[in-house]
Short mmCIF file of C-alpha atoms and ligand atoms in Angstrom, two decimals:
data_model
loop_
_atom_site.label_atom_id
_atom_site.label_comp_id
_atom_site.label_asym_id
_atom_site.label_seq_id
_atom_site.Cartn_x
_atom_site.Cartn_y
_atom_site.Cartn_z
CA UNK A 19 0.00 0.00 0.00
CA UNK A 20 1.52 3.36 -0.87
CA UNK A 21 1.04 6.63 0.98
CA UNK A 22 -1.73 7.81 -1.35
CA UNK A 23 -3.96 4.85 -0.52
CA UNK A 24 -3.46 5.63 3.15
CA UNK A 25 -5.16 8.97 2.55
CA UNK A 26 -8.40 7.00 2.36
CA UNK A 27 -7.79 5.93 5.96
CA UNK A 28 -10.75 6.00 8.27
CA UNK A 29 -8.49 6.19 11.32
CA UNK A 30 -5.29 8.07 12.04
CA UNK A 31 -2.07 6.40 10.83
CA UNK A 32 -0.17 4.44 13.43
CA UNK A 33 2.98 5.80 15.07
CA UNK A 34 6.03 3.58 15.58
CA UNK A 35 5.65 3.19 19.35
CA UNK A 36 1.96 2.58 19.00
CA UNK A 37 2.60 -0.05 16.31
CA UNK A 38 5.14 -1.88 18.49
CA UNK A 39 2.59 -1.99 21.29
CA UNK A 40 -0.24 -3.20 19.05
CA UNK A 41 1.90 -5.97 17.55
CA UNK A 42 3.04 -7.08 21.00
CA UNK A 43 -0.47 -7.13 22.46
CA UNK A 44 -1.84 -9.05 19.48
CA UNK A 45 1.01 -11.56 19.63
CA UNK A 46 0.57 -12.22 23.36
CA UNK A 47 -3.20 -12.63 23.05
CA UNK A 48 -3.06 -14.74 19.86
CA UNK A 49 -0.49 -17.10 21.34
CA UNK A 50 -2.53 -17.52 24.53
CA UNK A 51 0.31 -16.22 26.69
CA UNK A 52 -1.74 -13.31 28.01
CA UNK A 53 -5.51 -13.08 28.55
CA UNK A 54 -5.82 -10.03 30.76
CA UNK A 55 -4.45 -6.50 30.85
CA UNK A 56 -2.30 -7.20 33.96
CA UNK A 57 -0.80 -10.24 32.19
CA UNK A 58 -0.12 -8.13 29.10
CA UNK A 59 1.62 -5.49 31.22
CA UNK A 60 3.73 -8.10 33.01
CA UNK A 61 4.77 -10.01 29.86
CA UNK A 62 5.29 -7.01 27.56
CA UNK A 63 7.10 -4.69 29.93
CA UNK A 64 4.73 -1.95 28.73
CA UNK A 65 3.17 0.40 31.26
CA UNK A 66 -0.42 -0.24 32.36
CA UNK A 67 -1.58 2.94 30.66
CA UNK A 68 -0.02 1.95 27.34
CA UNK A 69 -1.53 -1.54 27.57
CA UNK A 70 -4.97 -0.08 28.26
CA UNK A 71 -4.58 2.27 25.28
CA UNK A 72 -3.44 -0.42 22.84
CA UNK A 73 -6.15 -2.85 23.95
CA UNK A 74 -8.76 -0.11 23.51
CA UNK A 75 -7.47 0.61 19.99
CA UNK A 76 -7.59 -3.07 19.04
CA UNK A 77 -11.11 -3.38 20.44
CA UNK A 78 -12.12 -0.26 18.46
CA UNK A 79 -10.68 -1.91 15.35
CA UNK A 80 -12.77 -4.98 16.03
CA UNK A 81 -9.76 -7.28 16.39
CA UNK A 82 -10.02 -7.94 20.13
CA UNK A 83 -13.00 -8.64 22.35
CA UNK A 84 -13.27 -9.12 26.07
CA UNK A 85 -15.52 -11.58 27.77
CA UNK A 86 -17.73 -10.57 30.66
CA UNK A 87 -16.71 -13.49 32.81
CA UNK A 88 -13.15 -14.14 33.87
CA UNK A 89 -11.95 -16.55 36.52
CA UNK A 90 -13.06 -15.01 39.79
CA UNK A 91 -10.61 -15.09 42.65
CA UNK A 92 -12.88 -13.39 45.13
CA UNK A 93 -12.52 -9.79 43.99
CA UNK A 94 -13.69 -8.26 40.75
CA UNK A 95 -13.15 -10.92 38.05
CA UNK A 96 -10.57 -9.93 35.43
CA UNK A 97 -11.94 -9.53 31.94
CA UNK A 98 -10.49 -11.98 29.47
CA UNK A 99 -9.26 -10.74 26.13
CA UNK A 100 -9.42 -12.75 22.92
CA UNK A 101 -9.03 -12.26 19.20
CA UNK A 102 -12.45 -11.57 17.68
CA UNK A 103 -12.59 -14.76 15.66
CA UNK A 104 -15.49 -13.74 13.44
CA UNK A 105 -13.98 -10.38 12.46
CA UNK A 106 -12.70 -11.93 9.24
CA UNK A 107 -12.08 -15.08 7.26
CA UNK A 108 -8.95 -16.66 5.82
CA UNK A 109 -9.07 -18.89 2.76
CA UNK A 110 -6.54 -21.71 2.77
CA UNK A 111 -5.45 -24.25 0.16
CA UNK A 112 -2.75 -26.79 0.83
CA UNK A 113 -2.31 -28.45 -2.57
CA UNK A 114 -0.63 -31.86 -2.67
CA UNK A 115 0.78 -33.81 -5.57
CA UNK A 116 -2.40 -35.89 -5.85
CA UNK A 117 -5.00 -34.00 -3.85
CA UNK A 118 -6.50 -30.56 -3.54
CA UNK A 119 -7.63 -29.24 -0.17
CA UNK A 120 -9.42 -25.96 0.39
CA UNK A 121 -10.70 -24.51 3.63
CA UNK A 122 -11.97 -21.43 5.37
CA UNK A 123 -10.83 -20.38 8.84
CA UNK A 124 -11.64 -17.64 11.30
CA UNK A 125 -9.17 -15.06 12.61
CA UNK A 126 -7.88 -17.43 15.27
CA UNK A 127 -6.91 -19.90 12.54
CA UNK A 128 -9.68 -22.34 13.49
CA UNK A 129 -10.81 -24.34 10.44
CA UNK A 130 -14.54 -23.66 9.99
CA UNK A 131 -15.06 -25.74 6.87
CA UNK A 132 -12.99 -27.60 4.29
CA UNK A 133 -13.09 -29.89 1.28
CA UNK A 134 -10.51 -32.38 0.05
CA UNK A 135 -10.65 -34.03 -3.34
CA UNK A 136 -8.28 -35.88 -5.66
CA UNK A 137 -6.38 -33.61 -8.00
CA UNK A 138 -3.22 -33.89 -10.06
CA UNK A 139 -0.88 -30.95 -9.50
CA UNK A 140 0.80 -31.92 -12.79
CA UNK A 141 -2.36 -30.80 -14.61
CA UNK A 142 -0.78 -27.35 -14.37
CA UNK A 143 -1.62 -24.05 -12.66
CA UNK A 144 -4.56 -22.99 -14.84
CA UNK A 145 -6.60 -26.16 -14.34
CA UNK A 146 -5.63 -26.51 -10.68
CA UNK A 147 -6.26 -22.91 -9.65
CA UNK A 148 -9.51 -22.73 -11.64
CA UNK A 149 -10.78 -25.71 -9.64
CA UNK A 150 -9.48 -24.16 -6.42
CA UNK A 151 -11.39 -20.96 -7.16
CA UNK A 152 -14.59 -23.01 -7.56
CA UNK A 153 -13.94 -24.68 -4.21
CA UNK A 154 -13.35 -21.30 -2.53
CA UNK A 155 -16.66 -20.07 -3.98
CA UNK A 156 -18.45 -23.17 -2.64
CA UNK A 157 -16.96 -22.69 0.82
CA UNK A 158 -17.82 -18.98 0.89
CA UNK A 159 -21.39 -19.61 -0.30
CA UNK A 160 -22.06 -21.84 2.68
CA UNK A 161 -20.10 -20.00 5.38
CA UNK A 162 -21.96 -19.09 8.56
CA UNK A 163 -20.30 -15.65 8.71
CA UNK A 164 -20.96 -14.35 5.17
CA UNK A 165 -20.63 -10.70 6.18
CA UNK A 166 -17.05 -11.14 7.44
CA UNK A 167 -14.38 -9.74 5.08
CA UNK A 168 -11.74 -12.08 3.69
CA UNK A 169 -8.46 -11.09 5.32
CA UNK A 170 -6.16 -13.13 3.11
CA UNK A 171 -5.39 -16.37 1.31
CA UNK A 172 -2.73 -18.97 2.17
CA UNK A 173 -1.63 -21.56 -0.38
CA UNK A 174 0.70 -24.55 0.00
CA UNK A 175 2.44 -26.16 -2.97
CA UNK A 176 4.29 -29.49 -3.11
CA UNK A 177 7.55 -27.98 -4.34
CA UNK A 178 10.06 -25.19 -3.74
CA UNK A 179 8.45 -21.76 -3.35
CA UNK A 180 10.27 -18.43 -3.17
CA UNK A 181 8.44 -17.09 -0.13
CA UNK A 182 8.91 -13.35 -0.69
CA UNK A 183 7.27 -13.41 -4.13
CA UNK A 184 5.00 -16.42 -3.59
CA UNK A 185 6.37 -18.05 -6.73
CA UNK A 186 7.13 -21.75 -7.33
CA UNK A 187 10.68 -22.18 -8.62
CA UNK A 188 11.60 -25.20 -10.77
CA UNK A 189 9.27 -27.58 -8.91
CA UNK A 190 10.24 -31.12 -10.00
CA UNK A 191 6.74 -32.63 -10.01
CA UNK A 192 4.77 -29.59 -11.17
CA UNK A 193 5.08 -29.04 -14.94
CA UNK A 194 3.90 -25.58 -15.99
CA UNK A 195 4.20 -24.08 -12.49
CA UNK A 196 7.77 -22.78 -12.72
CA UNK A 197 7.58 -19.03 -12.08
CA UNK A 198 3.76 -19.01 -12.27
CA UNK A 199 2.33 -15.90 -10.50
CA UNK A 200 0.12 -17.75 -7.99
CA UNK A 201 -0.12 -14.70 -5.73
CA UNK A 202 -1.12 -12.30 -8.52
CA UNK A 203 -3.80 -14.64 -9.86
CA UNK A 204 -5.53 -15.28 -6.54
CA UNK A 205 -5.18 -11.75 -5.20
CA UNK A 206 -6.69 -10.33 -8.39
CA UNK A 207 -9.73 -12.55 -8.06
CA UNK A 208 -10.38 -11.97 -4.36
CA UNK A 209 -8.70 -8.56 -3.92
CA UNK A 210 -6.88 -9.66 -0.76
CA UNK A 211 -3.24 -10.36 0.17
CA UNK A 212 -1.99 -13.86 -0.68
CA UNK A 213 0.92 -15.86 0.67
CA UNK A 214 2.31 -19.06 -0.84
CA UNK A 215 4.64 -21.54 0.81
CA UNK A 216 5.89 -25.07 0.47
CA UNK A 217 3.30 -27.57 1.76
CA UNK A 218 5.63 -29.18 4.31
CA UNK A 219 6.45 -25.80 5.85
CA UNK A 220 2.72 -25.30 6.39
CA UNK A 221 2.34 -28.77 7.94
CA UNK A 222 5.14 -27.91 10.38
CA UNK A 223 3.53 -24.54 11.17
CA UNK A 224 0.13 -26.17 11.74
CA UNK A 225 1.61 -28.67 14.19
CA UNK A 226 3.50 -25.86 15.93
CA UNK A 227 0.38 -23.76 16.52
CA UNK A 228 -2.34 -26.29 17.21
CA UNK A 229 -0.80 -29.76 17.13
CA UNK A 230 1.86 -31.99 18.61
CA UNK A 231 4.64 -29.41 18.22
CA UNK A 232 2.88 -26.79 20.38
CA UNK A 233 5.30 -25.27 22.88
CA UNK A 234 8.26 -27.08 21.31
CA UNK A 235 11.27 -25.03 20.27
CA UNK A 236 13.12 -27.21 17.77
CA UNK A 237 11.17 -29.60 15.59
CA UNK A 238 11.61 -31.36 12.26
CA UNK A 239 8.45 -32.28 10.35
CA UNK A 240 9.15 -34.95 7.74
CA UNK A 241 6.57 -35.62 5.07
CA UNK A 242 6.71 -38.91 3.23
CA UNK A 243 4.06 -38.78 0.55
CA UNK A 244 4.38 -39.00 -3.20
CA UNK A 245 7.43 -36.83 -2.58
CA UNK A 246 9.56 -36.32 0.51
CA UNK A 247 10.30 -33.04 2.27
CA UNK A 248 10.93 -31.52 5.67
CA UNK A 249 9.85 -28.40 7.54
CA UNK A 250 11.97 -26.93 10.32
CA UNK A 251 10.87 -25.21 13.50
CA UNK A 252 13.83 -23.43 15.08
CA UNK A 253 13.55 -21.61 18.43
CA UNK A 254 9.76 -21.82 18.20
CA UNK A 255 9.53 -20.31 14.70
CA UNK A 256 9.21 -21.73 11.21
CA UNK A 257 12.64 -21.58 9.58
CA UNK A 258 12.25 -20.97 5.84
CA UNK A 259 15.85 -20.08 5.07
CA UNK A 260 17.01 -17.25 2.84
CA UNK A 261 14.71 -17.94 -0.13
CA UNK A 262 12.24 -20.40 1.38
CA UNK A 263 13.95 -23.61 0.32
CA UNK A 264 15.00 -24.85 3.79
CA UNK A 265 14.18 -28.49 4.50
CA UNK A 266 13.93 -29.70 0.92
CA UNK A 267 15.52 -33.07 1.71
CA UNK A 268 13.77 -35.14 -0.96
CA UNK A 269 16.54 -34.59 -3.47
CA UNK A 270 19.46 -35.37 -1.18
CA UNK A 271 21.48 -38.12 -2.85
CA UNK A 272 21.31 -41.31 -0.82
CA UNK A 273 22.35 -43.96 -3.34
CA UNK A 274 24.10 -42.94 -6.55
CA UNK A 275 24.89 -46.59 -7.32
CA UNK A 276 21.17 -47.36 -7.58
CA UNK A 277 21.15 -45.69 -11.00
CA UNK A 278 17.54 -44.66 -10.35
CA UNK A 279 16.75 -41.35 -12.03
CA UNK A 280 14.59 -38.97 -10.02
CA UNK A 281 11.87 -36.72 -11.43
CA UNK A 282 14.28 -33.84 -10.79
CA UNK A 283 16.73 -35.36 -13.27
CA UNK A 284 19.37 -36.37 -10.75
CA UNK A 285 20.30 -39.92 -9.82
CA UNK A 286 19.75 -41.62 -6.47
CA UNK A 287 17.60 -38.99 -4.70
CA UNK A 288 15.94 -39.96 -1.40
CA UNK A 289 12.52 -39.32 -2.92
CA UNK A 290 13.23 -41.49 -5.97
CA UNK A 291 14.18 -44.40 -3.73
CA UNK A 292 11.85 -44.06 -0.74
CA UNK A 293 8.84 -41.87 -1.65
CA UNK A 294 5.34 -42.95 -2.61
CA UNK A 295 6.13 -43.09 -6.32
CA UNK A 296 9.10 -45.37 -5.56
CA UNK A 297 6.93 -47.74 -3.48
CA UNK A 298 4.35 -47.85 -6.24
CA UNK A 299 7.06 -48.57 -8.84
CA UNK A 300 8.86 -51.23 -6.79
CA UNK A 301 5.57 -52.83 -5.72
CA UNK A 302 4.50 -53.08 -9.36
CA UNK A 303 7.82 -54.71 -10.34
CA UNK A 304 7.55 -57.21 -7.46
CA UNK A 305 4.00 -58.07 -8.53
CA UNK A 306 5.00 -58.51 -12.18
CA UNK A 307 7.91 -60.75 -11.21
CA UNK A 308 5.66 -62.93 -9.08
CA UNK A 309 7.47 -62.07 -5.83
CA UNK A 310 4.38 -60.76 -4.04
CA UNK A 311 1.22 -62.82 -3.95
CA UNK A 312 -0.90 -59.97 -2.55
CA UNK A 313 0.24 -57.34 -5.08
CA UNK A 314 0.28 -59.94 -7.87
CA UNK A 315 -3.46 -60.49 -7.39
CA UNK A 316 -4.06 -56.74 -7.73
CA UNK A 317 -1.95 -56.51 -10.86
CA UNK A 318 -3.73 -59.53 -12.38
CA UNK A 319 -7.05 -57.77 -11.72
CA UNK A 320 -5.75 -54.78 -13.71
CA UNK A 321 -5.45 -52.47 -10.68
CA UNK A 322 -2.56 -50.00 -10.50
CA UNK A 323 -0.44 -50.51 -7.39
CA UNK A 324 -0.14 -47.39 -5.24
CA UNK A 325 2.05 -46.83 -2.19
CA UNK A 326 -1.05 -47.28 0.00
CA UNK A 327 -1.54 -50.78 -1.49
CA UNK A 328 2.01 -51.71 -0.54
CA UNK A 329 1.16 -50.61 3.01
CA UNK A 330 -1.99 -52.75 3.02
CA UNK A 331 -0.02 -55.72 1.67
CA UNK A 332 2.52 -55.24 4.46
CA UNK A 333 -0.25 -55.18 7.08
CA UNK A 334 -1.35 -58.54 5.67
CA UNK A 335 2.18 -59.84 6.21
CA UNK A 336 3.32 -59.83 2.59
CA UNK A 337 7.12 -60.20 2.99
CA UNK A 338 8.08 -58.19 -0.10
CA UNK A 339 5.82 -55.30 0.93
CA UNK A 340 7.27 -55.39 4.45
CA UNK A 341 10.75 -55.29 2.95
CA UNK A 342 9.90 -52.33 0.68
CA UNK A 343 8.41 -50.27 3.51
CA UNK A 344 11.18 -51.04 5.93
CA UNK A 345 13.77 -50.09 3.32
CA UNK A 346 11.89 -46.86 2.66
CA UNK A 347 11.78 -46.10 6.40
CA UNK A 348 15.45 -46.92 6.72
CA UNK A 349 16.46 -44.54 3.91
CA UNK A 350 14.29 -41.76 5.34
CA UNK A 351 15.66 -42.58 8.80
CA UNK A 352 19.28 -42.26 7.65
CA UNK A 353 18.62 -38.79 6.26
CA UNK A 354 16.66 -37.81 9.38
CA UNK A 355 19.52 -39.09 11.57
CA UNK A 356 21.86 -36.66 9.78
CA UNK A 357 19.36 -33.85 10.38
CA UNK A 358 19.01 -34.84 14.04
CA UNK A 359 22.77 -34.69 14.55
CA UNK A 360 22.94 -31.40 12.70
CA UNK A 361 19.92 -29.70 14.28
CA UNK A 362 19.29 -31.44 17.64
CA UNK A 363 15.46 -31.20 17.70
CA UNK A 364 13.31 -32.37 20.62
CA UNK A 365 10.67 -33.75 18.29
CA UNK A 366 10.53 -35.33 14.85
CA UNK A 367 7.02 -35.52 13.40
CA UNK A 368 6.34 -37.89 10.56
CA UNK A 369 3.46 -37.10 8.23
CA UNK A 370 2.29 -37.53 4.65
CA UNK A 371 0.13 -40.27 3.18
CA UNK A 372 2.85 -42.89 2.90
CA UNK A 373 4.25 -42.40 6.41
CA UNK A 374 0.78 -42.53 7.91
CA UNK A 375 -0.32 -45.69 6.08
CA UNK A 376 0.37 -48.31 8.75
CA UNK A 377 3.08 -48.32 11.42
CA UNK A 378 5.94 -49.81 9.46
CA UNK A 379 7.64 -46.66 8.18
CA UNK A 380 7.44 -44.97 11.59
CA UNK A 381 8.97 -48.04 13.26
CA UNK A 382 11.74 -48.25 10.71
CA UNK A 383 12.53 -44.52 10.87
CA UNK A 384 12.62 -44.65 14.68
CA UNK A 385 14.91 -47.65 14.74
CA UNK A 386 17.32 -46.10 12.20
CA UNK A 387 17.39 -42.63 13.78
CA UNK A 388 18.07 -43.91 17.30
CA UNK A 389 20.79 -46.20 15.96
CA UNK A 390 22.45 -43.63 13.71
CA UNK A 391 22.28 -40.45 15.78
CA UNK A 392 24.56 -39.23 18.55
CA UNK A 393 23.40 -40.32 22.03
CA UNK A 394 23.28 -36.71 23.20
CA UNK A 395 21.08 -35.74 20.23
CA UNK A 396 18.57 -38.52 20.94
CA UNK A 397 18.55 -38.33 24.75
CA UNK A 398 15.25 -36.44 24.80
CA UNK A 399 14.22 -36.93 21.20
CA UNK A 400 10.70 -38.12 20.45
CA UNK A 401 9.73 -39.41 17.02
CA UNK A 402 5.96 -39.36 16.57
CA UNK A 403 3.38 -39.41 13.86
CA UNK A 404 1.63 -36.21 12.84
CA UNK A 405 -1.92 -36.41 14.19
CA UNK A 406 -3.64 -33.24 13.01
CA UNK A 407 -6.38 -34.27 10.60
CA UNK A 408 -7.33 -33.96 7.84
CA UNK A 409 -4.20 -31.95 7.02
CA UNK A 410 -2.04 -29.91 9.39
CA UNK A 411 -1.32 -27.59 6.45
CA UNK A 412 -4.91 -26.23 6.59
CA UNK A 413 -4.18 -24.69 10.01
CA UNK A 414 -0.62 -23.91 8.96
CA UNK A 415 -1.74 -21.93 5.92
CA UNK A 416 -4.13 -19.86 8.06
CA UNK A 417 -1.45 -19.12 10.64
CA UNK A 418 0.99 -18.16 7.88
CA UNK A 419 -1.49 -15.51 6.67
CA UNK A 420 -2.32 -14.30 10.20
CA UNK A 421 1.35 -14.16 11.24
CA UNK A 422 2.10 -11.97 8.23
CA UNK A 423 -0.94 -9.71 8.65
CA UNK A 424 -0.28 -9.16 12.36
CA UNK A 425 3.47 -8.66 11.89
CA UNK A 426 5.20 -5.39 12.69
CA UNK A 427 6.06 -5.05 9.01
CA UNK A 428 2.40 -5.16 7.88
CA UNK A 429 -0.11 -4.38 10.63
CA UNK A 430 0.38 -0.63 10.37
CA UNK A 431 -0.28 -0.78 6.62
CA UNK A 432 -3.87 -1.98 6.99
CA UNK A 433 -5.08 -1.28 10.52
CA UNK A 434 -5.88 2.38 9.74
CA UNK A 435 -8.23 1.28 6.95
CA UNK A 436 -10.01 -1.37 9.02
CA UNK A 437 -9.11 -4.64 7.29
CA UNK A 438 -6.62 -5.95 4.71
CA UNK A 439 -9.50 -6.80 2.38
CA UNK A 440 -9.08 -4.74 -0.76
CA UNK A 441 -5.33 -4.30 -0.22
CA UNK A 442 -3.60 -7.25 -1.96
CA UNK A 443 -0.34 -5.25 -2.13
CA UNK A 444 0.11 -5.77 1.62
CA UNK A 445 1.55 -9.21 0.80
CA UNK A 446 4.33 -7.68 -1.26
CA UNK A 447 7.60 -6.91 0.44
CA UNK A 448 7.56 -3.22 1.40
CA UNK A 449 10.23 -1.12 -0.26
CA UNK A 450 13.29 -0.90 2.00
ZN1 LIG B 505 15.51 -35.67 -7.11
#
């Protein structure tokens, strides 16, 4: 937003000190660390008067509300502050390699409604985003708070995304998406700011805010789906790296001698040997060669063999399927062990369709990581499955948008005009 659009402001522009206070108050209330004015004063180091002022401004703006009833301790009960959830909506869309999810959340990031359907990201951006726009329209037509403005849109993509511009960059499994202006397309249609990130980053962020990684400082989220990737939480924050590529472990070379060519064009990538596409490929070969009775029956019936089928075969005790999954878990585990030694997290979360199909991959990853990591690095390490359903990236995408909107860098650009709706340029990096 430039200075001229601020002239349409309905409230006075925000001074620097005031902005710092507003951002701090919002952060402490959103994170649940503070619920009352005395708690805000204690945690922020701001004076009581300043806290009262900032809270009043945020209540005037419709972003905070206070409840009538606080916990009574005998005297006058303190009034509890909260984000006014229904003040606005966030549209979210974590897109996977083989599915499309779309949802709508409130201003606390709570998912109000969502749809998930099969979808091939390789169909390209036009087909995929056109379908996504239909899903957004469906969700908005049935929302229970139709009068609430849309505050922003958060999209996840199964490939590398330059976070500042919201642009996919040379994504290996997404033909046609390289450099596609996802942000511009969606912000033009809805006239709101749009942020785009890698899907695994959003899964990690979702688990950090509302899932198993809540209150953890250092976490690695590993997705084993069609592809493989990781999201990093460092010191309680999502670590995207300089461009947004942090955690892209799927194309680490784990076995050059395998000769297996990855979709990225390199040989021996982790994803090409251990991801869902690899399980499907190796399961099909085993079936064709008569090494797996279970998968052989599927192949004979003309059914394609997916990674999920290999997991089902393993649950039925098919030895080849067990071998394939345990090898996949071992390869993922070896890479994760390197990350554990390097990064020393307290928690590794395993998610993605392949990792969550049965217990075998989790068991194999655990066994490998504990065996291959330094004792000090695993002393308090837990390795668990991701449990947020249907997709932690739905919550993650909402929190990405809310974190950006309520950041020091952006809050002052829209608060004077009431809401970020109608100001898509807020998502762009402000000129230095
Ligand atoms: Zn690769």
